[in-house]
CSV table of C-alpha atoms in Angstrom, one decimal:
chain,number,residue,atom,x,y,z
N,221,MET,CA,-11.9,-3.9,-81.4
N,222,GLY,CA,-15.5,-2.7,-81.4
N,223,ASN,CA,-17.2,0.4,-80.0
N,224,ARG,CA,-15.6,2.8,-82.5
N,225,ASP,CA,-17.1,6.2,-83.3
N,226,ARG,CA,-15.8,5.9,-86.9
N,227,THR,CA,-13.1,4.1,-89.0
N,228,VAL,CA,-10.9,5.4,-91.8
N,229,ASP,CA,-7.9,3.9,-93.6
N,230,VAL,CA,-5.2,6.2,-92.3
N,231,VAL,CA,-5.1,8.6,-89.4
N,232,VAL,CA,-2.5,11.4,-89.5
N,233,VAL,CA,-1.8,13.0,-86.1
N,234,GLY,CA,-0.6,16.6,-86.6
N,235,GLN,CA,-1.1,19.1,-89.4
N,236,GLY,CA,2.4,20.6,-89.7
N,237,ILE,CA,4.5,20.0,-92.7
N,238,ALA,CA,5.2,16.3,-92.2
N,239,GLY,CA,1.5,15.6,-91.5
N,240,ALA,CA,0.3,17.6,-94.5
N,241,CYS,CA,2.7,15.8,-96.8
N,242,ALA,CA,1.7,12.4,-95.3
N,243,ALA,CA,-2.0,13.1,-95.7
N,244,LEU,CA,-1.6,14.2,-99.3
N,245,GLU,CA,0.3,11.1,-100.3
N,246,ALA,CA,-1.9,8.7,-98.5
N,247,HIS,CA,-5.0,10.4,-100.0
N,248,ARG,CA,-3.5,10.2,-103.5
N,249,ALA,CA,-2.7,6.5,-102.9
N,250,GLY,CA,-6.5,5.9,-102.6
N,251,ALA,CA,-6.8,5.8,-98.8
N,252,GLU,CA,-9.5,7.4,-96.8
N,253,VAL,CA,-7.5,9.9,-94.6
N,254,LEU,CA,-8.3,11.8,-91.5
N,255,MET,CA,-6.0,14.4,-90.2
N,256,LEU,CA,-6.3,15.3,-86.5
N,257,GLU,CA,-4.8,18.6,-85.3
N,258,ARG,CA,-4.7,19.6,-81.7
N,259,ALA,CA,-4.5,23.3,-82.3
N,260,GLY,CA,-7.2,25.5,-83.8
N,261,GLY,CA,-5.6,25.4,-87.2
N,262,GLY,CA,-2.7,23.8,-89.2
N,263,GLY,CA,0.8,24.9,-89.8
N,264,GLY,CA,2.6,24.2,-86.5
N,265,ALA,CA,6.2,25.3,-86.0
N,266,SER,CA,6.8,24.9,-89.8
N,267,ALA,CA,4.6,28.0,-90.4
N,268,LEU,CA,6.8,30.0,-88.1
N,269,SER,CA,10.1,29.0,-89.7
N,270,GLU,CA,12.1,30.7,-92.5
N,271,GLY,CA,11.0,27.9,-94.8
N,272,ILE,CA,14.4,26.5,-95.6
N,273,PHE,CA,14.4,23.0,-97.2
N,274,TYR,CA,17.7,21.2,-97.4
N,275,LEU,CA,17.6,19.5,-100.8
N,276,GLY,CA,20.0,18.7,-103.5
N,277,GLY,CA,21.0,16.2,-106.2
N,278,GLY,CA,20.6,18.8,-109.0
N,279,THR,CA,17.4,20.6,-108.3
N,280,PRO,CA,16.2,23.1,-110.9
N,281,VAL,CA,17.3,26.0,-108.6
N,282,GLN,CA,20.8,24.6,-108.3
N,283,GLN,CA,21.0,24.1,-112.1
N,284,ALA,CA,19.6,27.6,-112.8
N,285,CYS,CA,22.2,29.1,-110.5
N,286,GLY,CA,25.1,27.2,-112.1
N,287,TYR,CA,25.8,24.5,-109.4
N,288,ASP,CA,26.4,20.9,-110.2
N,289,ASP,CA,25.1,18.4,-107.6
N,290,THR,CA,24.2,14.8,-107.7
N,291,ALA,CA,22.4,12.4,-105.4
N,292,GLN,CA,25.7,10.7,-104.7
N,293,ASN,CA,27.4,14.0,-103.8
N,294,LEU,CA,24.5,14.9,-101.4
N,295,TYR,CA,24.8,11.4,-99.9
N,296,ASP,CA,28.6,11.7,-99.5
N,297,PHE,CA,28.2,15.0,-97.6
N,298,LEU,CA,25.4,13.8,-95.3
N,299,ARG,CA,27.2,10.5,-94.6
N,300,ALA,CA,30.5,12.4,-93.8
N,301,SER,CA,28.9,15.1,-91.7
N,302,THR,CA,26.1,13.3,-89.7
N,303,SER,CA,26.1,10.3,-87.5
N,304,HIS,CA,22.8,8.7,-88.3
N,305,PRO,CA,23.2,5.0,-87.7
N,306,ASP,CA,21.0,3.8,-90.6
N,307,ASP,CA,22.7,4.3,-93.9
N,308,GLU,CA,19.5,3.4,-95.8
N,309,VAL,CA,17.7,6.4,-94.3
N,310,VAL,CA,20.5,8.8,-95.5
N,311,ARG,CA,20.7,7.2,-98.9
N,312,THR,CA,16.9,7.2,-99.4
N,313,PHE,CA,16.7,10.9,-98.7
N,314,ALA,CA,19.7,11.8,-100.8
N,315,GLU,CA,18.3,9.8,-103.8
N,316,GLY,CA,14.8,11.3,-103.5
N,317,ALA,CA,15.7,14.9,-102.6
N,318,ARG,CA,15.7,16.2,-106.2
N,319,GLU,CA,12.3,14.7,-107.0
N,320,HIS,CA,11.0,16.0,-103.7
N,321,PHE,CA,11.8,19.5,-104.7
N,322,ASP,CA,9.7,19.1,-107.8
N,323,TRP,CA,6.8,17.7,-105.8
N,324,LEU,CA,6.9,20.6,-103.3
N,325,GLU,CA,6.8,23.1,-106.2
N,326,GLN,CA,3.9,21.2,-107.8
N,327,GLN,CA,1.9,21.7,-104.6
N,328,GLY,CA,2.5,25.5,-104.9
N,329,VAL,CA,5.4,26.0,-102.5
N,330,PRO,CA,7.1,29.1,-104.0
N,331,PHE,CA,10.8,28.9,-104.9
N,332,THR,CA,12.7,31.4,-107.1
N,333,ARG,CA,15.6,30.6,-109.3
N,334,THR,CA,18.2,32.9,-107.7
N,335,ALA,CA,21.0,32.3,-105.2
N,336,TYR,CA,22.3,34.5,-102.3
N,337,PRO,CA,26.0,34.6,-102.8
N,338,GLY,CA,27.0,35.5,-99.2
N,339,LYS,CA,27.0,33.7,-95.9
N,340,ALA,CA,23.6,34.1,-94.2
N,341,VAL,CA,21.5,32.6,-91.5
N,342,SER,CA,18.4,33.4,-93.6
N,343,VAL,CA,17.6,36.2,-96.1
N,344,ARG,CA,14.8,38.7,-96.5
N,345,THR,CA,15.3,38.9,-100.3
N,346,ALA,CA,13.6,36.8,-103.0
N,347,ASP,CA,16.7,34.7,-103.3
N,348,CYS,CA,16.1,31.0,-102.8
N,349,LEU,CA,19.4,29.1,-102.8
N,350,LEU,CA,21.6,29.5,-99.7
N,351,THR,CA,24.7,27.9,-98.3
N,352,THR,CA,23.2,26.8,-95.0
N,353,GLY,CA,25.6,24.1,-93.6
N,354,ASN,CA,29.1,22.9,-93.3
N,355,GLU,CA,29.7,22.0,-96.9
N,356,LYS,CA,32.8,24.2,-97.2
N,357,VAL,CA,34.1,23.3,-93.7
N,358,TRP,CA,37.0,20.9,-93.2
N,359,PRO,CA,36.9,17.9,-93.3
N,360,TYR,CA,33.6,17.7,-95.1
N,361,LYS,CA,34.7,19.8,-98.0
N,362,ASN,CA,37.1,16.9,-98.8
N,363,ALA,CA,34.3,14.3,-98.7
N,364,ALA,CA,32.0,15.9,-101.2
N,365,GLN,CA,32.0,18.8,-103.6
N,366,PRO,CA,30.7,21.8,-101.7
N,367,VAL,CA,27.4,23.2,-103.2
N,368,PRO,CA,24.6,25.2,-101.6
N,369,ARG,CA,21.5,23.2,-100.8
N,370,GLY,CA,19.3,25.4,-98.6
N,371,HIS,CA,16.2,26.1,-100.6
N,372,GLN,CA,14.2,29.0,-99.0
N,373,ALA,CA,10.6,29.3,-99.9
N,374,ARG,CA,9.6,32.8,-100.4
N,375,SER,CA,6.6,35.1,-100.5
N,376,ASP,CA,6.3,38.9,-100.8
N,377,GLU,CA,4.2,39.1,-97.7
N,378,VAL,CA,5.1,36.4,-95.2
N,379,ASN,CA,8.1,34.3,-94.1
N,380,GLY,CA,8.9,31.2,-96.2
N,381,GLY,CA,7.6,28.7,-93.7
N,382,LEU,CA,4.1,30.2,-93.7
N,383,SER,CA,4.0,30.5,-97.5
N,384,ALA,CA,5.0,26.8,-97.8
N,385,MET,CA,2.4,25.7,-95.3
N,386,ARG,CA,-0.4,27.8,-96.9
N,387,ALA,CA,0.3,26.1,-100.2
N,388,LEU,CA,0.3,22.6,-98.7
N,389,LEU,CA,-2.8,23.2,-96.6
N,390,ALA,CA,-4.6,24.7,-99.6
N,391,THR,CA,-3.7,21.6,-101.6
N,392,CYS,CA,-5.1,19.3,-98.9
N,393,GLU,CA,-8.3,21.3,-98.8
N,394,ALA,CA,-8.7,21.4,-102.5
N,395,GLU,CA,-8.3,17.6,-102.8
N,396,GLY,CA,-10.8,17.0,-100.0
N,397,VAL,CA,-8.4,15.6,-97.3
N,398,GLU,CA,-10.6,15.7,-94.2
N,399,THR,CA,-9.1,17.6,-91.2
N,400,ILE,CA,-10.5,18.0,-87.7
N,401,CYS,CA,-8.9,20.7,-85.6
N,402,ASN,CA,-9.1,21.1,-81.8
N,403,ALA,CA,-8.6,17.3,-81.8
N,404,ALA,CA,-6.1,16.1,-79.2
N,405,VAL,CA,-5.0,12.5,-79.7
N,406,THR,CA,-4.5,11.0,-76.3
N,407,GLY,CA,-3.6,7.4,-77.0
N,408,LEU,CA,-3.1,4.7,-79.6
N,409,ASP,CA,-5.3,1.6,-79.9
N,410,ILE,CA,-3.4,-1.6,-80.2
N,411,ASP,CA,-4.8,-5.0,-81.0
N,412,GLU,CA,-3.9,-8.4,-79.5
N,413,THR,CA,-1.1,-8.8,-82.0
N,414,GLY,CA,0.6,-5.6,-81.1
N,415,ARG,CA,-0.6,-3.8,-84.2
N,416,VAL,CA,-1.7,-0.1,-84.0
N,417,VAL,CA,-5.3,0.0,-85.2
N,418,GLY,CA,-6.5,3.4,-84.3
N,419,VAL,CA,-6.4,6.3,-81.9
N,420,THR,CA,-8.3,7.8,-79.0
N,421,ALA,CA,-8.9,11.5,-79.3
N,422,THR,CA,-10.7,14.3,-77.5
N,423,ILE,CA,-12.5,16.3,-80.1
N,424,ASP,CA,-14.3,19.5,-78.9
N,425,GLY,CA,-14.3,18.1,-75.4
N,426,THR,CA,-15.7,14.7,-76.3
N,427,GLN,CA,-13.6,11.5,-76.3
N,428,GLN,CA,-13.8,9.4,-79.5
N,429,ARG,CA,-12.3,6.2,-80.7
N,430,ILE,CA,-11.2,6.3,-84.3
N,431,GLY,CA,-10.1,3.1,-86.1
N,432,ALA,CA,-7.3,3.1,-88.7
N,433,ARG,CA,-7.6,0.1,-91.1
N,434,HIS,CA,-4.1,0.6,-92.6
N,435,GLY,CA,-2.1,2.7,-90.2
N,436,VAL,CA,-1.5,5.8,-88.0
N,437,VAL,CA,1.1,8.4,-88.8
N,438,ILE,CA,2.5,10.5,-85.9
N,439,ALA,CA,3.6,13.9,-87.0
N,440,THR,CA,3.2,16.0,-83.9
N,441,GLY,CA,6.4,18.1,-83.8
N,442,SER,CA,9.3,18.3,-81.4
N,443,PHE,CA,9.6,18.3,-77.6
N,444,THR,CA,11.3,21.7,-77.6
N,445,ASN,CA,8.6,23.3,-75.4
N,446,ASN,CA,8.4,20.5,-72.8
N,447,ALA,CA,10.4,21.8,-69.9
N,448,ALA,CA,10.6,18.5,-68.1
N,449,LEU,CA,11.9,16.6,-71.1
N,450,VAL,CA,14.3,19.4,-72.0
N,451,GLN,CA,15.7,19.4,-68.5
N,452,LYS,CA,16.0,15.6,-68.5
N,453,TRP,CA,17.7,15.2,-71.9
N,454,LEU,CA,19.5,18.5,-72.5
N,455,PRO,CA,21.4,19.4,-69.4
N,456,LEU,CA,23.9,21.6,-71.3
N,457,LEU,CA,21.2,24.2,-72.1
N,458,SER,CA,21.5,27.3,-70.0
N,459,GLU,CA,19.0,29.7,-68.4
N,460,THR,CA,19.4,32.0,-71.4
N,461,SER,CA,18.5,29.2,-73.9
N,462,SER,CA,15.3,30.0,-75.6
N,463,PRO,CA,13.1,27.4,-77.4
N,464,LEU,CA,11.8,27.9,-80.9
N,465,GLY,CA,8.4,26.5,-81.8
N,466,VAL,CA,4.8,26.6,-80.8
N,467,PRO,CA,3.3,25.5,-77.5
N,468,SER,CA,2.2,22.2,-78.9
N,469,ASN,CA,5.8,21.2,-79.5
N,470,ASP,CA,5.7,19.4,-76.2
N,471,GLY,CA,6.7,15.9,-77.1
N,472,ALA,CA,3.1,14.6,-77.4
N,473,GLY,CA,4.1,12.2,-80.1
N,474,LEU,CA,6.7,10.5,-77.9
N,475,GLY,CA,4.0,9.9,-75.3
N,476,LEU,CA,1.8,8.3,-77.9
N,477,ALA,CA,4.5,6.1,-79.4
N,478,GLN,CA,6.3,4.8,-76.3
N,479,PRO,CA,3.4,2.8,-74.9
N,480,ALA,CA,3.2,1.1,-78.3
N,481,GLY,CA,6.8,0.0,-77.8
N,482,ALA,CA,8.6,2.7,-79.8
N,483,ALA,CA,12.3,3.3,-79.4
N,484,LEU,CA,13.6,6.9,-78.9
N,485,ALA,CA,16.9,8.1,-80.3
N,486,ALA,CA,19.2,11.1,-80.2
N,487,MET,CA,17.3,12.6,-77.3
N,488,ASP,CA,20.3,14.6,-76.3
N,489,GLY,CA,20.5,16.2,-79.8
N,490,VAL,CA,19.9,19.9,-80.0
N,491,ILE,CA,20.6,22.6,-82.5
N,492,ALA,CA,21.2,26.0,-80.9
N,493,THR,CA,22.0,29.2,-82.6
N,494,ALA,CA,23.1,32.7,-81.8
N,495,SER,CA,25.1,33.4,-85.0
N,496,ILE,CA,28.0,35.9,-84.9
N,497,TYR,CA,27.0,37.0,-88.4
N,498,PRO,CA,25.8,39.1,-90.1
N,499,PRO,CA,27.8,41.1,-90.9
N,500,GLU,CA,30.0,38.6,-92.7
N,501,ASN,CA,33.3,40.3,-91.8
N,502,LEU,CA,32.9,39.2,-88.2
N,503,ILE,CA,33.7,35.6,-89.4
N,504,LYS,CA,37.2,36.9,-89.9
N,505,GLY,CA,37.6,37.3,-86.2
N,506,ILE,CA,38.5,34.4,-83.8
N,507,VAL,CA,36.4,32.8,-81.1
N,508,VAL,CA,38.3,31.7,-77.9
N,509,ASN,CA,37.3,30.0,-74.7
N,510,ALA,CA,38.0,30.9,-71.1
N,511,ASN,CA,41.5,29.5,-71.6
N,512,GLY,CA,42.2,31.9,-74.4
N,513,GLU,CA,42.2,29.1,-76.9
N,514,ARG,CA,40.4,28.6,-80.3
N,515,PHE,CA,38.3,25.5,-80.5
N,516,VAL,CA,36.5,25.5,-83.8
N,517,ALA,CA,36.8,27.0,-87.3
N,518,GLU,CA,34.9,30.3,-87.1
N,519,ASP,CA,33.4,29.9,-90.6
N,520,SER,CA,31.5,26.8,-89.4
N,521,TYR,CA,27.7,26.7,-89.6
N,522,HIS,CA,26.4,28.7,-86.6
N,523,GLY,CA,24.8,25.6,-85.1
N,524,ARG,CA,28.2,23.8,-85.2
N,525,LEU,CA,29.8,26.8,-83.5
N,526,ALA,CA,27.2,26.8,-80.8
N,527,GLY,CA,27.6,23.1,-80.3
N,528,PHE,CA,31.2,23.6,-79.4
N,529,ILE,CA,30.6,26.7,-77.3
N,530,MET,CA,28.2,24.9,-75.0
N,531,GLU,CA,30.9,22.3,-74.3
N,532,GLN,CA,33.7,24.8,-73.4
N,533,PRO,CA,34.8,25.4,-69.8
N,534,GLY,CA,32.0,27.3,-68.1
N,535,GLN,CA,30.4,27.6,-71.5
N,536,LYS,CA,32.4,30.8,-72.0
N,537,ALA,CA,33.4,32.1,-75.4
N,538,TYR,CA,34.6,35.5,-76.8
N,539,LEU,CA,34.6,36.8,-80.3
N,540,ILE,CA,37.8,38.8,-80.9
N,541,VAL,CA,38.1,41.3,-83.7
N,542,ASP,CA,40.4,44.2,-84.6
N,543,SER,CA,39.5,47.7,-85.8
N,544,GLU,CA,39.5,46.7,-89.5
N,545,ILE,CA,36.6,44.3,-89.2
N,546,PHE,CA,34.8,45.7,-86.1
N,547,ALA,CA,31.0,45.7,-86.3
N,548,TYR,CA,28.2,44.8,-84.0
N,549,PRO,CA,26.6,41.4,-84.6
N,550,GLU,CA,23.2,41.9,-86.1
N,551,THR,CA,21.6,38.5,-85.2
N,552,GLU,CA,18.1,39.2,-84.1
N,553,GLY,CA,17.6,38.4,-80.4
N,554,ALA,CA,21.0,36.9,-79.7
N,555,ARG,CA,22.1,39.8,-77.5
N,556,HIS,CA,25.9,39.4,-77.9
N,557,VAL,CA,27.4,42.1,-75.7
N,558,LEU,CA,30.4,44.2,-76.5
N,559,ILE,CA,32.7,43.8,-73.5
N,560,ASP,CA,35.2,46.5,-74.3
N,561,GLY,CA,37.8,47.9,-76.6
N,562,TYR,CA,41.6,47.5,-76.0
N,563,GLU,CA,44.7,49.1,-77.3
N,564,THR,CA,46.8,46.0,-77.0
N,565,VAL,CA,46.3,42.2,-76.9
N,566,ALA,CA,47.9,42.1,-73.4
N,567,GLU,CA,45.3,44.6,-72.2
N,568,MET,CA,42.5,42.5,-73.8
N,569,GLU,CA,43.8,39.3,-72.2
N,570,SER,CA,43.9,40.9,-68.8
N,571,GLY,CA,40.4,42.6,-69.3
N,572,LEU,CA,38.8,39.2,-70.1
N,573,GLY,CA,40.5,37.4,-67.2
N,574,LEU,CA,42.3,35.0,-69.5
N,575,PRO,CA,45.5,33.1,-68.4
N,576,LYS,CA,48.5,35.3,-68.8
N,577,GLY,CA,50.1,34.9,-72.3
N,578,ALA,CA,47.4,32.6,-73.6
N,579,LEU,CA,45.5,35.0,-75.9
N,580,GLU,CA,48.8,36.4,-77.1
N,581,ALA,CA,50.0,33.0,-78.1
N,582,THR,CA,46.8,32.1,-79.8
N,583,LEU,CA,46.8,35.3,-81.8
N,584,ASP,CA,50.5,35.0,-82.7
N,585,GLU,CA,49.8,31.5,-84.2
N,586,TYR,CA,46.6,32.6,-86.0
N,587,ASN,CA,48.1,35.7,-87.4
N,588,ARG,CA,51.1,33.8,-88.8
N,589,ASP,CA,48.7,31.3,-90.4
N,590,ALA,CA,46.4,34.1,-91.8
N,591,ALA,CA,49.4,35.9,-93.3
N,592,GLU,CA,50.3,32.7,-95.1
N,593,GLY,CA,46.7,31.9,-96.1
N,594,GLU,CA,46.3,28.6,-94.3
N,595,ASP,CA,44.7,28.0,-90.9
N,596,THR,CA,46.8,25.0,-89.8
N,597,ARG,CA,44.9,24.3,-86.6
N,598,PHE,CA,41.2,24.4,-87.7
N,599,HIS,CA,41.4,24.9,-91.5
N,600,LYS,CA,39.2,28.0,-91.6
N,601,GLN,CA,38.7,28.8,-95.3
N,602,PRO,CA,41.0,31.5,-96.9
N,603,PRO,CA,38.2,34.0,-97.7
N,604,TRP,CA,37.7,34.4,-93.9
N,605,LEU,CA,41.4,34.6,-92.9
N,606,LYS,CA,43.1,37.9,-92.1
N,607,PRO,CA,45.7,38.8,-89.5
N,608,LEU,CA,44.1,40.5,-86.5
N,609,ASP,CA,46.7,43.1,-86.0
N,610,GLN,CA,45.0,46.5,-86.4
N,611,ALA,CA,44.6,48.1,-83.0
N,612,PRO,CA,42.4,48.8,-81.2
N,613,PHE,CA,40.9,45.4,-80.6
N,614,ALA,CA,37.4,44.5,-79.2
N,615,ALA,CA,35.8,41.5,-77.6
N,616,PHE,CA,32.2,40.4,-77.6
N,617,ASP,CA,30.8,38.0,-75.0
N,618,ILE,CA,29.1,35.2,-76.9
N,619,SER,CA,29.1,32.7,-74.0
N,620,PHE,CA,26.4,30.1,-74.0
N,621,ASP,CA,25.1,31.2,-70.6
N,622,ARG,CA,25.1,34.9,-71.5
N,623,SER,CA,23.8,35.4,-75.0
N,624,ILE,CA,20.4,34.2,-76.1
N,625,TYR,CA,20.8,30.9,-77.9
N,626,HIS,CA,17.6,29.8,-79.6
N,627,TYR,CA,17.2,26.0,-79.9
N,628,ILE,CA,15.2,23.1,-81.3
N,629,THR,CA,15.4,19.5,-80.3
N,630,LEU,CA,16.7,16.9,-82.7
N,631,GLY,CA,15.8,13.7,-80.9
N,632,GLY,CA,12.6,11.6,-81.0
N,633,ILE,CA,10.9,8.5,-82.3
N,634,GLU,CA,13.3,6.1,-84.1
N,635,THR,CA,12.1,5.3,-87.7
N,636,ASP,CA,13.5,3.5,-90.7
N,637,ALA,CA,13.8,4.5,-94.3
N,638,ARG,CA,10.1,3.6,-94.8
N,639,ALA,CA,9.1,5.9,-91.9
N,640,ARG,CA,8.0,2.9,-89.9
N,641,VAL,CA,8.3,3.3,-86.1
N,642,LEU,CA,10.9,0.9,-84.7
N,643,ASP,CA,11.0,-0.9,-81.3
N,644,PRO,CA,14.3,-1.1,-79.3
N,645,SER,CA,15.3,-4.2,-81.2
N,646,GLY,CA,14.9,-2.4,-84.5
N,647,LYS,CA,11.7,-4.2,-85.5
N,648,PRO,CA,8.9,-2.1,-87.1
N,649,ILE,CA,5.8,-1.7,-85.0
N,650,ALA,CA,2.9,-2.8,-87.3
N,651,GLY,CA,0.5,0.0,-88.3
N,652,LEU,CA,2.6,2.8,-86.9
N,653,TYR,CA,4.5,5.4,-88.8
N,654,ALA,CA,6.1,8.8,-87.9
N,655,ALA,CA,7.8,11.7,-89.6
N,656,GLY,CA,9.0,15.2,-88.9
N,657,ALA,CA,10.3,16.8,-85.8
N,658,CYS,CA,8.8,14.1,-83.5
N,659,THR,CA,11.3,11.7,-85.0
N,660,ALA,CA,15.1,11.5,-84.5
N,661,HIS,CA,16.7,13.7,-87.2
N,662,ILE,CA,19.4,12.7,-89.8
N,663,PRO,CA,21.8,15.1,-87.9
N,664,ARG,CA,21.9,13.8,-84.4
N,665,ASN,CA,23.4,17.0,-82.8
N,666,GLY,CA,23.9,20.6,-83.6
N,667,LYS,CA,27.5,20.2,-84.9
N,668,GLU,CA,26.0,18.1,-87.7
N,669,TYR,CA,23.0,20.3,-88.6
N,670,ALA,CA,22.4,22.5,-91.6
N,671,SER,CA,19.4,24.9,-91.9
N,672,GLY,CA,16.7,23.0,-93.7
N,673,LEU,CA,17.5,19.5,-92.3
N,674,SER,CA,14.3,19.6,-90.4
N,675,LEU,CA,11.8,20.8,-93.1
N,676,GLY,CA,13.6,18.9,-95.9
N,677,PRO,CA,13.7,15.4,-94.5
N,678,GLY,CA,10.5,16.1,-92.4
N,679,SER,CA,8.4,16.8,-95.5
N,680,PHE,CA,10.2,14.1,-97.5
N,681,PHE,CA,9.6,11.3,-95.0
N,682,GLY,CA,6.1,12.6,-94.3
N,683,ARG,CA,5.3,11.7,-97.9
N,684,VAL,CA,7.0,8.3,-97.4
N,685,ALA,CA,4.9,7.7,-94.2
N,686,GLY,CA,1.7,8.5,-96.0
N,687,ARG,CA,2.4,6.1,-98.9
N,688,GLU,CA,3.5,3.4,-96.6
N,689,ALA,CA,0.5,3.8,-94.3
N,690,ALA,CA,-1.9,3.8,-97.2
N,691,ALA,CA,-0.3,0.5,-98.4
N,692,GLY,CA,-0.3,-1.0,-95.0
N,693,LYS,CA,-1.8,-4.4,-94.5
N,694,GLY,CA,-5.3,-4.1,-93.0
N,695,ALA,CA,-6.3,-5.4,-89.6
N,696,ALA,CA,-9.5,-6.8,-88.3
N,697,LEU,CA,-11.3,-3.9,-86.6
């Protein structure tokens, strides 16, 4: 494999959070590392995020806030609430999450030692620890002791994702990790044995071939902004669905990995969100479909709620409240519309065009359960139960094809617990590693997701990929 412009030990493609963590670990393992970033600077979608890392097992923040958690408890929750097919991936993350928090903090990622006690999508305070998933939701609350695990990085000036990325990129620079921006990797070099031994990249308009003695790490982000792939794999998204990310979240990593024989997984996985809260009191309402029926516990994580809404008849859903808890949803950009107020349930049922008697029957059952403190149908937790019997009533349209549901994709390159890229038979592709949003996530759909299950595992397995690549068996170049 001659005619190379240069050769290093490890090439990392992408300078988001997974790529930065991979580059640091490979560098510290003694490898000569080159990071190639297509944009004019690093950070990617991670820098635009709220900076929530889903971590547990007894982190210093959990301990300081009085929560007991173990690696086994974290594993039990993830195993019960997600459908990832490789148990070793889930266990590896659960057993390493506590140490990973320490590592992130050592790189300068800022975390406080305080918890936010309420139910929030994200917070603008200095609080770090948030309940960001379905830990308290039935049946998962029976599989593991519910504890908060969303660790939100903070700064006085910027969002948590940017503060986290600034810290990691500053560490890369301080340790001399070489990075070239405006460098678009257009292909992988593969030798006669099928091993990945380098990349082809366009750098400042010039094509170059760069060898990788030990391995290549793909960390290029999601395919959220690739309209063709989204249309192919995510047909349930509506015209009002809005992608979260940066323009380079176009699935470039998938296009690099597939010609090398990589398998893709969970490509129909998506986390969408248009939360009905804040304010929290709205969780005490009920959500019904076009048949006037409830279909999910309203205190579920907002991505779980959205996952169910997009599957309802016509993707229609309505938030029903009474005068005691009435408020306008404050979710930024969601655009939930107040339909109207009604003096009686029968008037509301007619005004929404629901089947005659359906909403009345739903509310009768719910109000009986709420009065007795137990939601027998969906097991909504007691703090969020109250009879909806204080007229007038109101309905908000939270339909998937009406409100603005922001989304990120969860599918991508299939990898194992060592961040090795797998072929369709489950065999690792020599010399090729991947991490972050270009890979298939631990949660395979929005019903399984918790805020932080992108940055948490993405940064964790970025480190794994860097170490594995640095230790990879060399190839003749």
